[in-house]
Tab-separated table of C-alpha atoms in Angstrom:
chain	number	residue	atom	x	y	z
A	1	ARG	CA	-10.577	-1.107	-37.294
A	2	THR	CA	-12.263	0.714	-33.944
A	3	VAL	CA	-10.257	3.194	-31.075
A	4	VAL	CA	-11.429	2.361	-28.008
A	5	ARG	CA	-10.290	5.528	-25.861
A	6	MET	CA	-9.609	4.485	-21.709
A	7	SER	CA	-11.059	7.444	-19.645
A	8	VAL	CA	-8.080	9.208	-17.307
A	9	GLU	CA	-9.289	10.673	-14.502
A	10	PRO	CA	-8.073	14.255	-13.794
A	11	PRO	CA	-4.912	13.510	-11.279
A	12	ALA	CA	-7.221	15.143	-8.874
A	13	ALA	CA	-9.640	12.620	-8.778
A	14	ARG	CA	-7.475	10.108	-8.401
A	15	GLU	CA	-5.592	9.788	-4.871
A	16	TRP	CA	-3.299	8.135	-3.646
A	17	THR	CA	0.082	8.251	-2.057
A	18	PHE	CA	4.070	7.000	-2.172
A	19	LEU	CA	3.790	5.449	0.967
A	20	SER	CA	1.780	2.632	2.194
A	21	ASN	CA	-0.471	2.806	5.364
A	22	HIS	CA	1.702	0.189	7.044
A	23	ALA	CA	4.790	2.915	6.505
A	24	HIS	CA	2.517	6.017	7.761
A	25	VAL	CA	1.721	3.982	10.185
A	26	LEU	CA	5.267	3.070	11.198
A	27	LEU	CA	6.923	7.050	10.236
A	28	ALA	CA	3.790	8.077	13.178
A	29	VAL	CA	4.895	5.682	16.156
A	30	ALA	CA	8.247	7.199	15.102
A	31	ARG	CA	7.721	10.094	15.763
A	32	ASP	CA	5.460	9.494	19.271
A	33	ALA	CA	5.295	6.141	21.493
A	34	ASP	CA	2.441	7.139	23.222
A	35	LEU	CA	0.063	7.783	20.692
A	36	ARG	CA	-3.017	5.710	21.420
A	37	VAL	CA	-4.333	3.543	18.583
A	38	ARG	CA	-7.431	5.749	17.834
A	39	ASP	CA	-5.120	8.717	17.405
A	40	ILE	CA	-2.595	7.280	14.809
A	41	ALA	CA	-5.145	5.670	13.147
A	42	GLN	CA	-6.580	9.650	13.070
A	43	ARG	CA	-3.284	11.322	11.635
A	44	VAL	CA	-3.480	8.272	8.778
A	45	GLY	CA	-6.927	8.210	7.933
A	46	ILE	CA	-7.917	4.805	8.099
A	47	THR	CA	-10.312	3.391	10.634
A	48	GLU	CA	-9.121	1.939	14.188
A	49	ARG	CA	-9.569	-1.822	12.972
A	50	ALA	CA	-6.876	-1.201	10.355
A	51	THR	CA	-4.089	0.717	12.144
A	52	GLN	CA	-4.721	-2.129	14.732
A	53	MET	CA	-4.348	-4.789	11.758
A	54	ILE	CA	-1.274	-2.954	10.736
A	55	ILE	CA	0.128	-2.956	13.698
A	56	ALA	CA	0.189	-6.438	14.222
A	57	ASP	CA	1.839	-6.610	11.429
A	58	LEU	CA	4.160	-4.541	11.874
A	59	VAL	CA	5.212	-6.064	15.646
A	60	THR	CA	4.739	-9.527	14.383
A	61	GLY	CA	7.335	-8.208	11.039
A	62	GLY	CA	10.113	-7.698	14.688
A	63	TYR	CA	9.167	-3.840	12.987
A	64	VAL	CA	7.754	-2.454	15.904
A	65	ALA	CA	7.624	-3.703	19.950
A	66	ARG	CA	4.295	-2.528	21.911
A	67	GLU	CA	4.885	-2.385	26.075
A	68	ARG	CA	2.125	-2.224	28.500
A	69	VAL	CA	2.243	0.411	30.491
A	70	GLY	CA	-0.095	0.938	33.122
A	71	ARG	CA	-4.090	0.473	31.518
A	72	ARG	CA	-2.078	1.358	27.634
A	73	ASN	CA	0.708	0.136	25.473
A	74	THR	CA	3.178	2.282	23.884
A	75	TYR	CA	4.837	1.428	20.821
A	76	ARG	CA	8.773	1.639	19.252
A	77	VAL	CA	10.725	1.119	15.881
A	78	VAL	CA	12.797	-1.500	16.415
A	79	PRO	CA	16.259	-0.118	14.350
A	80	HIS	CA	17.863	-2.134	12.221
A	81	ARG	CA	15.151	-3.750	10.775
A	82	PRO	CA	15.938	-4.213	6.452
A	83	PHE	CA	13.179	-3.404	4.011
A	84	ARG	CA	10.963	-6.130	3.055
A	85	HIS	CA	10.708	-6.416	-0.924
A	86	PRO	CA	13.754	-7.068	-3.126
A	87	LEU	CA	14.289	-3.342	-4.350
A	88	GLU	CA	14.914	-2.084	-1.406
A	89	ALA	CA	17.232	-4.965	-0.091
A	90	GLY	CA	20.151	-3.445	1.993
A	91	HIS	CA	18.351	-0.308	3.258
A	92	SER	CA	16.838	-0.374	6.713
A	93	VAL	CA	14.082	1.218	8.092
A	94	ASP	CA	15.977	3.111	10.083
A	95	GLU	CA	17.027	5.382	7.054
A	96	LEU	CA	13.111	5.645	5.539
A	97	VAL	CA	12.313	6.843	9.427
A	98	ALA	CA	15.426	9.331	10.068
A	99	VAL	CA	14.869	11.526	6.828
A	100	LEU	CA	10.497	11.381	7.100
A	101	THR	CA	10.992	12.568	11.035
A	102	ALA	CA	13.855	15.054	10.821
A	103	PRO	CA	13.412	18.719	11.310
A	104	ARG	CA	12.329	20.339	8.199
A	105	THR	CA	14.397	22.738	7.035
A	106	PRO	CA	12.977	26.199	5.485
A	107	GLY	CA	12.663	26.411	2.063
């Protein structure tokens, strides 16, 4: 019988987060509707092109509204939109935004 040992990388070597880039972009918009795509991309840590695609997904899905103001776009989170996954059924993205954009309490 042969035993094969799987190499497991230490936690620091694997980079992952609990929230998707879509959630990160949504939260960036919720915090500041006047951010440029470049600024959102920088805060999230993804490319401008990826950010544009995510914003397009969020706009198409009805989670973000885009408005042209002069030469720039501004974005706002559309309230009361449900989560898309069945595990989060009955909850809205407002709950996520409220929890993760609330001022932090010391401690």
